Short mmCIF file of C-alpha atoms in Angstrom, two decimals:
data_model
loop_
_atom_site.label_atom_id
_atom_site.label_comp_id
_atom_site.label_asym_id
_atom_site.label_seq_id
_atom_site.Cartn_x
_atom_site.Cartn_y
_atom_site.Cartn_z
CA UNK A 1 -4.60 -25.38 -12.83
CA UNK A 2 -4.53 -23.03 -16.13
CA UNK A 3 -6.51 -24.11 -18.84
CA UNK A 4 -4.66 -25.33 -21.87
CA UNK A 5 -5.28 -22.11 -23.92
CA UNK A 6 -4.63 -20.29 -21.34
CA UNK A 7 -0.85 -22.28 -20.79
CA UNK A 8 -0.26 -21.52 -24.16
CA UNK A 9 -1.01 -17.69 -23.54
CA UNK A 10 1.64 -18.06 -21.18
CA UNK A 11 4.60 -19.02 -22.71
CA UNK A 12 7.59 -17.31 -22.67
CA UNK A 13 8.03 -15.65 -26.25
CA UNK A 14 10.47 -13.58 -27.47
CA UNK A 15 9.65 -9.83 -27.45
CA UNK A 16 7.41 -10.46 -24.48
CA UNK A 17 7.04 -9.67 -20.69
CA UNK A 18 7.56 -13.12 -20.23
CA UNK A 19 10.29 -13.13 -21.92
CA UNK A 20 11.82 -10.52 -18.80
CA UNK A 21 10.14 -12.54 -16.03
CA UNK A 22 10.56 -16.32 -16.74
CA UNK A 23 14.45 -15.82 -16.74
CA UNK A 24 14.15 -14.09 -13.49
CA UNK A 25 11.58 -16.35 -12.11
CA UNK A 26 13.98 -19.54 -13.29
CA UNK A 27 17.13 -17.94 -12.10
CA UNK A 28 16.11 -17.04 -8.38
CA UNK A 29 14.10 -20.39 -7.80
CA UNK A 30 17.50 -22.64 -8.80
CA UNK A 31 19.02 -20.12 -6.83
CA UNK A 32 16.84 -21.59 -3.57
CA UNK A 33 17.53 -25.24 -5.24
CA UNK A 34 21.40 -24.23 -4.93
CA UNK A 35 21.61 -22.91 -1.52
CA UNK A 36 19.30 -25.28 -0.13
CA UNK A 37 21.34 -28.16 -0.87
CA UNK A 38 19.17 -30.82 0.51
CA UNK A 39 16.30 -29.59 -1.92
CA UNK A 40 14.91 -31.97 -4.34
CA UNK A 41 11.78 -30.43 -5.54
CA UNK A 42 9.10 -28.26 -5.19
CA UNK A 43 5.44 -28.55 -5.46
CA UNK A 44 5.66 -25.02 -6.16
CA UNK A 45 1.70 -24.54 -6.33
CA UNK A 46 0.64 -27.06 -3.40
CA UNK A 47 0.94 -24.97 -0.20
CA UNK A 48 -0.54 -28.15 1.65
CA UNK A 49 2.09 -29.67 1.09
CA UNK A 50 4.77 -27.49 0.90
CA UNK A 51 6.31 -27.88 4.78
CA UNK A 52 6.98 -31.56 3.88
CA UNK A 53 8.79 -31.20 0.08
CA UNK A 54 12.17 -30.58 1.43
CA UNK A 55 14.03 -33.99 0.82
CA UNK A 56 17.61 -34.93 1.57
CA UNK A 57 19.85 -36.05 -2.01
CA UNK A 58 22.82 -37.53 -0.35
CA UNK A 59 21.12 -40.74 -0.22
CA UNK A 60 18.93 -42.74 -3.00
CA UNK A 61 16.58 -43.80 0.13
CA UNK A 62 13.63 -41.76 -0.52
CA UNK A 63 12.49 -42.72 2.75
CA UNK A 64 15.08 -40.64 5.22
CA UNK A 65 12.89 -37.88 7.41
CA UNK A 66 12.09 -34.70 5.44
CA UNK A 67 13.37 -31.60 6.41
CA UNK A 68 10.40 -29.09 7.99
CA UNK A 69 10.56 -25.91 7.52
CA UNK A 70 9.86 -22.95 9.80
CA UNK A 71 6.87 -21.69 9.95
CA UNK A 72 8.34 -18.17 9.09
CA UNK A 73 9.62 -19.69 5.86
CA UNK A 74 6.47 -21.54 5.06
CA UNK A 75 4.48 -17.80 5.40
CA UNK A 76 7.06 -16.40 2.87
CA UNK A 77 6.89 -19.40 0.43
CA UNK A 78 3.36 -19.37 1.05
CA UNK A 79 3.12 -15.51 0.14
CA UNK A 80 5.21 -15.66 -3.10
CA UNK A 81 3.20 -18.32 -4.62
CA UNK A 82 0.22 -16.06 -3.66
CA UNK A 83 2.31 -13.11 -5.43
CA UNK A 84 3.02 -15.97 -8.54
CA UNK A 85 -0.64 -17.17 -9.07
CA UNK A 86 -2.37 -13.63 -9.09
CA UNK A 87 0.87 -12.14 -11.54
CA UNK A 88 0.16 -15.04 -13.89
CA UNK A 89 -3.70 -14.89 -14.09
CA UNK A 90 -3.42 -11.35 -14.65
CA UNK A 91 -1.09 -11.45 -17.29
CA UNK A 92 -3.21 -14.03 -19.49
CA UNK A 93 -6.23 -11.47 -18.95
CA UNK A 94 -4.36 -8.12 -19.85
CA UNK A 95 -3.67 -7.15 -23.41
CA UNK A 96 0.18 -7.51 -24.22
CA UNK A 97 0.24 -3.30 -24.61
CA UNK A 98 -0.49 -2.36 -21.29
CA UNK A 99 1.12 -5.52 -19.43
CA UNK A 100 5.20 -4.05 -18.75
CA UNK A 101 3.64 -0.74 -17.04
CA UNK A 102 1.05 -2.71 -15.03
CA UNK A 103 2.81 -5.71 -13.50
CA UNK A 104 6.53 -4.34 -13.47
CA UNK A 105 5.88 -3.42 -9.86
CA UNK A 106 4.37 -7.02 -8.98
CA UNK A 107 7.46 -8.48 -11.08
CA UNK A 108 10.09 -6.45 -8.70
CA UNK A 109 8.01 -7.65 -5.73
CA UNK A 110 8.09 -11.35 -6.47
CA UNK A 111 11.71 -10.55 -7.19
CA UNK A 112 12.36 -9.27 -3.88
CA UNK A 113 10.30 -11.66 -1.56
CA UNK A 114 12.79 -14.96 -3.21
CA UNK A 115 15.69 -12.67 -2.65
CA UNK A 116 14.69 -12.64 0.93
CA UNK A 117 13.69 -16.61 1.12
CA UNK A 118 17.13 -17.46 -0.98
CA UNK A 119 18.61 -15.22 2.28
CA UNK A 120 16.92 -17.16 5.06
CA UNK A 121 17.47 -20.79 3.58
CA UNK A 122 21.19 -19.89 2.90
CA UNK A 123 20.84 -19.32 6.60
CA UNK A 124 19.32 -22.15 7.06
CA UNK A 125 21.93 -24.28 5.11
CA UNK A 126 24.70 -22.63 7.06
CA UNK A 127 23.57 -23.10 10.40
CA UNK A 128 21.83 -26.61 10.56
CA UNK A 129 23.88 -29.22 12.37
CA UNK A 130 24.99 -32.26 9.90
CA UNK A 131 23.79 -35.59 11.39
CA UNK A 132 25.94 -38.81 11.43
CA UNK A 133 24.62 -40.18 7.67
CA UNK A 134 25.49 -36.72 6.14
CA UNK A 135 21.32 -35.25 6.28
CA UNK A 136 21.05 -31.67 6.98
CA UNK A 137 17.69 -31.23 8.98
CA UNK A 138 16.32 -28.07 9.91
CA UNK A 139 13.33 -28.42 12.36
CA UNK A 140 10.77 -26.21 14.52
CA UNK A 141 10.49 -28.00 18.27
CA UNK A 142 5.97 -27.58 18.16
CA UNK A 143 5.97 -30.18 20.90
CA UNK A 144 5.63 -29.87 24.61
CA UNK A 145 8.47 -29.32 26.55
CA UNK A 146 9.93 -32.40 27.69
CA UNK A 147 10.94 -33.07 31.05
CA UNK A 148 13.89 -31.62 33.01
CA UNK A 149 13.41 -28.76 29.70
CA UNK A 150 13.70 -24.81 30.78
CA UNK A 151 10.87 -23.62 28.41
CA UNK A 152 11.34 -20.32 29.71
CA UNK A 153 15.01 -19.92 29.42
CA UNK A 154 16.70 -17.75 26.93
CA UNK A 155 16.65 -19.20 23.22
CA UNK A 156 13.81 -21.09 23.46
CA UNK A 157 11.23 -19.67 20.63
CA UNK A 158 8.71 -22.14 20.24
CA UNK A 159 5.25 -20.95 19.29
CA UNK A 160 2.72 -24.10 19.28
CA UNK A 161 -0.34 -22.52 19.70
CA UNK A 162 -2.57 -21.77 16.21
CA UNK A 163 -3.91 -18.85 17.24
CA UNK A 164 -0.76 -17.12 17.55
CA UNK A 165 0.52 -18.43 14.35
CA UNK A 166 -3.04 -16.91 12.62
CA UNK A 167 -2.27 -13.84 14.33
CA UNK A 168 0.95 -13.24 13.65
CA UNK A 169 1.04 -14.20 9.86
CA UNK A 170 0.63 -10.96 7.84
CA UNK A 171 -3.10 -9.91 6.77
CA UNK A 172 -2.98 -9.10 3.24
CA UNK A 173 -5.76 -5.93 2.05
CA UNK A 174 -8.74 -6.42 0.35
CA UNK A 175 -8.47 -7.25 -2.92
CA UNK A 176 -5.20 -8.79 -2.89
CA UNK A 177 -2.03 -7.02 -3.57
CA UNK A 178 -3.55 -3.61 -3.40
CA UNK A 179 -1.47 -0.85 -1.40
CA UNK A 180 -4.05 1.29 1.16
CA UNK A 181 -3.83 4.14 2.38
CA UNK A 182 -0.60 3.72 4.87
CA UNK A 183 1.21 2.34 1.37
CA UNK A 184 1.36 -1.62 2.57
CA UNK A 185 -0.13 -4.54 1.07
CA UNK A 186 -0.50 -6.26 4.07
CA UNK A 187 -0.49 -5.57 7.97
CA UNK A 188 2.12 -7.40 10.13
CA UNK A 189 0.57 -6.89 13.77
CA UNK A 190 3.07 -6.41 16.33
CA UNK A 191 4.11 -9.02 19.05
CA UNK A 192 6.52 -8.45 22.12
CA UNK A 193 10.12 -10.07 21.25
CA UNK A 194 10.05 -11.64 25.21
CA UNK A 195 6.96 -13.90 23.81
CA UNK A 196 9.20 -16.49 22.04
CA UNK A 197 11.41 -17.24 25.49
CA UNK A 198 7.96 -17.84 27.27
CA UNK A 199 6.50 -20.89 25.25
CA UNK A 200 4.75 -22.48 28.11
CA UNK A 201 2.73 -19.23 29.56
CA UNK A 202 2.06 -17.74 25.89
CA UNK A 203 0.75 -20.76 25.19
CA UNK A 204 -1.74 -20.72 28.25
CA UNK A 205 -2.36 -17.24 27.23
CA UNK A 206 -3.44 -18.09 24.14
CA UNK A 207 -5.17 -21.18 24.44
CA UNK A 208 -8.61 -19.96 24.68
CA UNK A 209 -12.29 -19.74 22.79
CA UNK A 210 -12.20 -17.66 19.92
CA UNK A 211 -15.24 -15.15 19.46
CA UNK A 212 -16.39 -16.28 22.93
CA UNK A 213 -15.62 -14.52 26.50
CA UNK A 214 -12.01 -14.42 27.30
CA UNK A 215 -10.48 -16.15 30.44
CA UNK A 216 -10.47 -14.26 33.62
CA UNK A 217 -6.34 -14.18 33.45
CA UNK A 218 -5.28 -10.78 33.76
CA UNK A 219 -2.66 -12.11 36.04
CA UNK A 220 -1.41 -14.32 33.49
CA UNK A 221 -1.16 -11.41 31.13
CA UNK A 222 0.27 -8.78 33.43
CA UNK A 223 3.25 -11.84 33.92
CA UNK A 224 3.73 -11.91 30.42
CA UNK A 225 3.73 -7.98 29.80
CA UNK A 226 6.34 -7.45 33.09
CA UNK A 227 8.56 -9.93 31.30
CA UNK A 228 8.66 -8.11 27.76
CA UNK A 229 5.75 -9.72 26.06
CA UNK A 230 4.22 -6.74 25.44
CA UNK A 231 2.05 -6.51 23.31
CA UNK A 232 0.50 -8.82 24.02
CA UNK A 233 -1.44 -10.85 20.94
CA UNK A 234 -4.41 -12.01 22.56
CA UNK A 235 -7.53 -10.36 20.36
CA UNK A 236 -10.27 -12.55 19.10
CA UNK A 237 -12.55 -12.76 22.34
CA UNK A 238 -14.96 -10.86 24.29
CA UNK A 239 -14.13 -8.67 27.99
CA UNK A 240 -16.55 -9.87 30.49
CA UNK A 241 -18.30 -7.41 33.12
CA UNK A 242 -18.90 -7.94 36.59
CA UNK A 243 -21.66 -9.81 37.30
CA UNK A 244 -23.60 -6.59 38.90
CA UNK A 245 -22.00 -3.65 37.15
CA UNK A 246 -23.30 -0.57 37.70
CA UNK A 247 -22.89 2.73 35.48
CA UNK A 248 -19.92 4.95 37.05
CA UNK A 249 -20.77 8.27 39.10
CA UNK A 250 -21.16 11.50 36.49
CA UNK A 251 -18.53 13.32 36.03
CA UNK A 252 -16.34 15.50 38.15
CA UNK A 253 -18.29 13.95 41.06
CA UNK A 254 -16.78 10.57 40.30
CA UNK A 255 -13.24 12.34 40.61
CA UNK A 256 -13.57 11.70 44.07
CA UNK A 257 -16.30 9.40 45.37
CA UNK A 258 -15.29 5.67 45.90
CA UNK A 259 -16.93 3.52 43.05
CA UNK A 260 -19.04 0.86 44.03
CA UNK A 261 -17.50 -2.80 44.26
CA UNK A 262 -20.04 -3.88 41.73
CA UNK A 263 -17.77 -2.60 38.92
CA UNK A 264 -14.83 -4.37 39.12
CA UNK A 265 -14.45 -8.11 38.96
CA UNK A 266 -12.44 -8.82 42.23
CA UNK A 267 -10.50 -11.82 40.38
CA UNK A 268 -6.81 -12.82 41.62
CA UNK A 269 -6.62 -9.67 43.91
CA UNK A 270 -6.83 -10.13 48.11
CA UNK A 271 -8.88 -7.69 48.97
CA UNK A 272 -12.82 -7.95 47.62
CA UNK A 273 -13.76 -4.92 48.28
CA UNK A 274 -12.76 -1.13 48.98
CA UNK A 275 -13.48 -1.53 52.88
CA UNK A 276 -10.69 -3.69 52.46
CA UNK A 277 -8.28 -1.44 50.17
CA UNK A 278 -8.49 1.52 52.61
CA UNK A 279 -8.53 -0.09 56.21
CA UNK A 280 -5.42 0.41 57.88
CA UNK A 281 -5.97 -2.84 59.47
CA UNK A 282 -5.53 -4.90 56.57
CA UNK A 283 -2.35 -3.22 55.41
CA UNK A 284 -0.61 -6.01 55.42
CA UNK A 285 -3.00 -8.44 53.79
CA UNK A 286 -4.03 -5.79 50.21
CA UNK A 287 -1.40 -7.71 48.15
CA UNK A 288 0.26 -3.84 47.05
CA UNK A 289 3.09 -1.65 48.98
CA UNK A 290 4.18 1.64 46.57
CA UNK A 291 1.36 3.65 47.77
CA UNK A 292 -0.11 2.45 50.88
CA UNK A 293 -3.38 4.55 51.13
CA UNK A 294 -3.60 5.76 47.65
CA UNK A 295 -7.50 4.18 46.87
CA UNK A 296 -8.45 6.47 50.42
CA UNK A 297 -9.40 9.08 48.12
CA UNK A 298 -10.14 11.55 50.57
CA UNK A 299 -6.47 12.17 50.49
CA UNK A 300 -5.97 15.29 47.79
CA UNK A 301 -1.99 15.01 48.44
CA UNK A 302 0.63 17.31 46.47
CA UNK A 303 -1.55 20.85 47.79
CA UNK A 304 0.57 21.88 51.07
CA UNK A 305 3.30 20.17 52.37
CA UNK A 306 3.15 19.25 55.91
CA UNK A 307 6.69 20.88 56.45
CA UNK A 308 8.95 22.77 54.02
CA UNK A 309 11.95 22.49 55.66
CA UNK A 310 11.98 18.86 55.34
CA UNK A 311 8.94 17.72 52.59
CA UNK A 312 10.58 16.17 49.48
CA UNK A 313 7.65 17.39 47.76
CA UNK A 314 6.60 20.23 45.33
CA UNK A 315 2.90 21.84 45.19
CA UNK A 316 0.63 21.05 42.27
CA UNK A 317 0.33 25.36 42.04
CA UNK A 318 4.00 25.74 42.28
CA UNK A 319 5.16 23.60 39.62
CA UNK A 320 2.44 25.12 37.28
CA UNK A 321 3.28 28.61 38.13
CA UNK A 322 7.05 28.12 36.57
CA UNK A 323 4.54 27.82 33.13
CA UNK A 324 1.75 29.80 33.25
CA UNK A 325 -1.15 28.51 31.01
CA UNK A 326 1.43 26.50 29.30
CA UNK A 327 0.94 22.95 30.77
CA UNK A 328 -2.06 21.21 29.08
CA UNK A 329 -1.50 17.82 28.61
CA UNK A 330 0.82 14.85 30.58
CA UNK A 331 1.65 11.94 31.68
CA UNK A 332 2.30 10.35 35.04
CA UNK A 333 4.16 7.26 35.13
CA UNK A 334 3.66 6.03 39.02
CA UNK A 335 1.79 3.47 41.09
CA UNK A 336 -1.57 5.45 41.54
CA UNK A 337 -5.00 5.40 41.64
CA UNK A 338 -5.19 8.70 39.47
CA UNK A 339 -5.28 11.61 42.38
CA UNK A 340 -2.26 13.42 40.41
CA UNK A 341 -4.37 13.14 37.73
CA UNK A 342 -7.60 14.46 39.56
CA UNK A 343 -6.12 17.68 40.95
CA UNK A 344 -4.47 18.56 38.02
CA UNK A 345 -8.04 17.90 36.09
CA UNK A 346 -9.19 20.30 38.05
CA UNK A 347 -6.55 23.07 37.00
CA UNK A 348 -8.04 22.32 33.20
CA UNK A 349 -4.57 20.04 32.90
CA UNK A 350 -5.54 16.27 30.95
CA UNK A 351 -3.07 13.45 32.33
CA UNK A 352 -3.16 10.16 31.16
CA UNK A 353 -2.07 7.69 34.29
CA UNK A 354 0.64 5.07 33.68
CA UNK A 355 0.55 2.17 36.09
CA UNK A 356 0.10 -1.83 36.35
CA UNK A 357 -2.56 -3.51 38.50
CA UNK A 358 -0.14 -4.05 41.67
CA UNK A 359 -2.06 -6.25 43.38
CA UNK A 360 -5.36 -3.99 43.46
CA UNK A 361 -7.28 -2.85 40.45
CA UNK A 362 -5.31 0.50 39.79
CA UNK A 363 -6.75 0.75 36.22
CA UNK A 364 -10.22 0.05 37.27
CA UNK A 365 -10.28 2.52 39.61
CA UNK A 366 -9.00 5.32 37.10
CA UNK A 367 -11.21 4.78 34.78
CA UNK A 368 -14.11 4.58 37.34
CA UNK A 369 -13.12 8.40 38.31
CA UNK A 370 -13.39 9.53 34.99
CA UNK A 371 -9.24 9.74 34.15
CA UNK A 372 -7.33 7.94 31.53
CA UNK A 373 -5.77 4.88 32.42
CA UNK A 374 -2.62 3.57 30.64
CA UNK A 375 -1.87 0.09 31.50
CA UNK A 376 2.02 0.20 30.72
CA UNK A 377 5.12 -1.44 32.25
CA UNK A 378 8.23 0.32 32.63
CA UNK A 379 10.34 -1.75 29.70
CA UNK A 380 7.40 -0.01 27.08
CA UNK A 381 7.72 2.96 24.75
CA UNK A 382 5.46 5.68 25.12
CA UNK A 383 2.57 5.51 22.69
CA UNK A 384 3.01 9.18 21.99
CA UNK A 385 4.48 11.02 19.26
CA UNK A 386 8.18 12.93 19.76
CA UNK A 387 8.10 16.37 21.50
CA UNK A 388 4.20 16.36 22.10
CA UNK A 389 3.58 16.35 26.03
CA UNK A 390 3.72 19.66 27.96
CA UNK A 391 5.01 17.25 31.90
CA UNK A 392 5.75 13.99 32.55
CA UNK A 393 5.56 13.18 36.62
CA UNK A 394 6.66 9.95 38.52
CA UNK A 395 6.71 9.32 41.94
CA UNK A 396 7.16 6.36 44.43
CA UNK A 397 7.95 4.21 40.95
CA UNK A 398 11.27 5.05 40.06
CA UNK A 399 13.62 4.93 43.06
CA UNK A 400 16.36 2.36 44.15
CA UNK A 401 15.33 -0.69 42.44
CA UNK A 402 16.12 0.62 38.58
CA UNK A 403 19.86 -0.13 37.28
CA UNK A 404 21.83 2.69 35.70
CA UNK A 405 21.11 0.77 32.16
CA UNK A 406 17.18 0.77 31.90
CA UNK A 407 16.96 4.20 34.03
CA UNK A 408 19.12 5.79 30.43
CA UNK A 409 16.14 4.01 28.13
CA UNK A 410 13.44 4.98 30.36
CA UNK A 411 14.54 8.90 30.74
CA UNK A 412 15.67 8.85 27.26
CA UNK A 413 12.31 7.47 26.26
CA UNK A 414 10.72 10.45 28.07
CA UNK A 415 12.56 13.06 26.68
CA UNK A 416 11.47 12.18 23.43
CA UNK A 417 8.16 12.46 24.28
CA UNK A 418 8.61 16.03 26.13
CA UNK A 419 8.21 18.63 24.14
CA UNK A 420 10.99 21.44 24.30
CA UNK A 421 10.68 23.31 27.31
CA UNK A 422 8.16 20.83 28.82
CA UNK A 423 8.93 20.05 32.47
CA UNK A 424 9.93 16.65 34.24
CA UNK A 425 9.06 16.53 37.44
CA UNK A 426 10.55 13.71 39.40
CA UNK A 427 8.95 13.54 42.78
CA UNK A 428 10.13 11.80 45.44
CA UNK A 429 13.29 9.25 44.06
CA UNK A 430 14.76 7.67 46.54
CA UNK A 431 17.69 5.38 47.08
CA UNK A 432 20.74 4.72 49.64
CA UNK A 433 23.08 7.47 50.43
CA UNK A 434 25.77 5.65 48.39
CA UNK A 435 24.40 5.61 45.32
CA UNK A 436 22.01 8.99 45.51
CA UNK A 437 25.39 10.39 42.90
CA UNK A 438 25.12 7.77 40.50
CA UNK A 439 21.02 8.26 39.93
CA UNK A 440 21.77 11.98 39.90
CA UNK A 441 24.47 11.91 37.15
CA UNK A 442 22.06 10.26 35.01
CA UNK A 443 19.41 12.90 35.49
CA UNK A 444 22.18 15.61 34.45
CA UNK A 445 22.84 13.82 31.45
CA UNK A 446 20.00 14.98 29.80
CA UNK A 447 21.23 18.56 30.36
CA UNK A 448 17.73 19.73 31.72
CA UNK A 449 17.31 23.13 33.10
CA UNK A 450 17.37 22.96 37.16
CA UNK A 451 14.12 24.74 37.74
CA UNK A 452 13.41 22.82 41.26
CA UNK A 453 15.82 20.73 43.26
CA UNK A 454 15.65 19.24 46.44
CA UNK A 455 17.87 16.50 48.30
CA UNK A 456 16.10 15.52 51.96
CA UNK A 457 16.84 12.59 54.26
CA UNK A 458 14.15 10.02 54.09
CA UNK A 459 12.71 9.73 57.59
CA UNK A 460 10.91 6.65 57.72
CA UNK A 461 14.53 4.65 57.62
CA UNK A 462 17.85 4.85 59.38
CA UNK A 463 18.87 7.91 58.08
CA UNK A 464 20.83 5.57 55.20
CA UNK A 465 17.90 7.14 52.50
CA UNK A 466 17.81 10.09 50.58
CA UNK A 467 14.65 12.00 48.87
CA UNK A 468 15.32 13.14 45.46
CA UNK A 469 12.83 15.77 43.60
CA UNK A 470 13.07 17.85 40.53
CA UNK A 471 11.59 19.85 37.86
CA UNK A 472 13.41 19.96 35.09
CA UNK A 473 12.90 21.40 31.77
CA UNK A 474 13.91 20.31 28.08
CA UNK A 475 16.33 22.23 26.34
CA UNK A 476 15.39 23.19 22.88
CA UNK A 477 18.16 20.88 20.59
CA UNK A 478 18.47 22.03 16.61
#
């Protein structure tokens, strides 16, 4: 509470600031009283209590259940009386000359944070269902699901885990209300939309030990990142090791030499080891399908086709050729163990991998060999600027499986990333005969330059299969 001189300071005289803010302040906060009809009060400086203040008038019975509030609109309530108490504090300790310029900014920022919560409680007051006695009640479901309940299914957001509430609340800058350097006064970290329709598993997710070693669930988390959760807002604990891990082989040699089992924590995968991730007799058994021999990395692949007539691929040395000393940095987007990524290392070419953990440790072992791993599902954007990569490659990811709809966000997402005149080279799609024109359409939208093209049965089925590869390059658009 302010002092009694300090109240008096305070007051809202004529010819004053205050004499500009307290009508505003008055007007916008009977402004919430108006459109929040079932609001009686307001502690306005008790945030403890704040949740609980929101009383139904239809009734003399000051007993009826209160109205809770979400806890999106208990942040921004929350935050304005933050905004109020430091505005007021600083206006009894500035002299009256320099107060207008210093605090008009503060003023307009108050002002637009109870234009936002008069928005979401008129929302609030349209939308909530009237009950039988005439109470309006607008409530946030933080209980388990009850039986027979989908919590997975579509429209249920329900976030009852306090670690994800901590994290997602906005972190304001040191001091308070300061702008740094990016021009905010507070960081919102980012959280996949597909989070709120998974209350049961982002709960497990998130139910863990802060500042202590995070649980061995990276099963758990690739679930949540396939389904849209991405990213993902785990971040207060500590990566474990394995128990015997060793330092990785130096580098260039580790490009191709098999790490040692000792680095990887064999958790939730079905093979424990790499005798078991490159015998053909366990093919069956490794728990991954795209690239059946990919961690046998005596296999160099993508240097001479067995058979032009018929390969559906391109050489490493003749897609580099169409740019001489032009291509120096990519991305491959494919289930792999980094080998594109090795060869083309080797040509003085840096490509970051894009892949999941398929059942094996993909990422592990691309790190181990000295590449960079991105661990990225198909449904995220790129984390690179617009027009910046010289090739983007896939292979064995996109084929048959992809609808029309998320192949246009995916290629579209790529092209932004290309730089003009960069190349695409998509190796190896392949679908059904039937629907080989559709796929191809969509690759002419982008109006690409045909550098490479080649359509080839795919051999290993009934001849109902097509091979699809290209190198493409971006038009320059102004």
């Amino acid at each position: 509470m302010l002092k009694k001189s300090s109240s008096r300071s305070l007051q809202c005289r004529p010819g004053g600031l205050l004499t500009m803010i307290c009508p505003l302040l008055l007007i916008s906060l009977l402004t919430v009283v108006i459109l929040s009809s079932d609001v009686s009060y307001l502690h306005f400086f008790d945030t403890n209590t704040l949740p609980h203040l929101f009383y139904d008038t239809s009734s003399n019975d000051i007993s009826h259940s209160p109205v809770v509030l979400p806890y999106s609109l208990h942040s921004q309530i929350s935050n304005l009386q933050t905004q109020l108490g430091a505005l007021l504090g600083q206006l009894h300790n500035e002299s009256s000359e320099s107060k207008v310029a210093k605090f008009s900014d503060q003023v307009l920022r108050i002002a637009v944070s109870v234009d936002k919560l008069v928005n979401s409680l008129s929302s609030i007051s349209g939308n909530a269902p009237a009950s039988g006695d005439g109470m309006s009640r607008v409530e946030e479901d933080l209980s388990e699901a009850g039986e027979g309940e989908d919590p997975e299914a579509p429209g249920v957001k329900v976030f009852n885990t306090g670690e994800l509430h901590e994290y997602t609340s906005p972190k304001l800058n040191r001091p308070s209300g300061k702008k740094n350097f990016l021009g905010l006064e507070a960081i919102s970290p980012s959280i996949g939309l597909a989070c709120a329709h998974m209350a049961t598993t982002i709960k497990r997710f998130m139910s863990y030990k802060m500042y202590g070693m995070c649980p061995d669930d990276w099963d758990l988390a690739q679930k949540l990142i396939t389904s849209g959760c991405d990213p993902l807002p785990r971040r207060r604990c500590l990566s474990r090791a394995s128990p015997n891990y060793n330092k990785p082989f130096p580098v260039n040699s580790s490009l191709w030499t098999q790490p040692s089992d000792a680095n990887i924590l064999w958790s939730h995968y079905k093979c424990k080891g790499y005798s078991c991730l490159v015998s053909n007799e366990t093919g069956g058994r490794r728990g991954f399908f795209k690239c059946a021999d990919c961690f046998d990395l005596s296999k160099r692949r993508w240097e001479i086709p067995t058979n032009e007539s018929v390969s559906a691929e391109f050489t490493i040395d003749q897609v580099l050729a169409l740019k001489p000393r032009e291509i120096r940095i990519g991305l491959d987007f494919s289930p792999t163990t980094g080998t594109f990524a090795a060869l083309m290392k080797e040509r003085n070419v840096t490509i970051a991998s894009a892949t999941l953990n398929l059942g094996a440790p993909f990422n592990e072992v691309i790190a181990l060999r000295g590449l960079l791993p991105l661990y990225l599902s198909i449904g995220s954007r790129l984390p690179f600027f617009d027009n910046t990569l010289d090739i983007i490659h896939s292979t064995l990811f996109l084929d048959g499986w992809i609808g029309k709809e998320l192949l246009q966000f995916v290629l579209f997402d790529w092209d932004r990333a290309l730089r003009p005149k960069g190349l695409l080279w998509v190796d190896r799609f392949f679908c059904s005969k039937e629907v080989m024109k559709l796929y191809l359409d969509e690759f002419a939208s982008l109006s690409y330059k045909k550098l490479l093209w080649k359509v080839v049965p795919k051999t290993d089925k009934d001849g109902d299969e097509l091979f699809f590869s290209a190198v493409l390059e971006k038009p320059i658009r102004r």
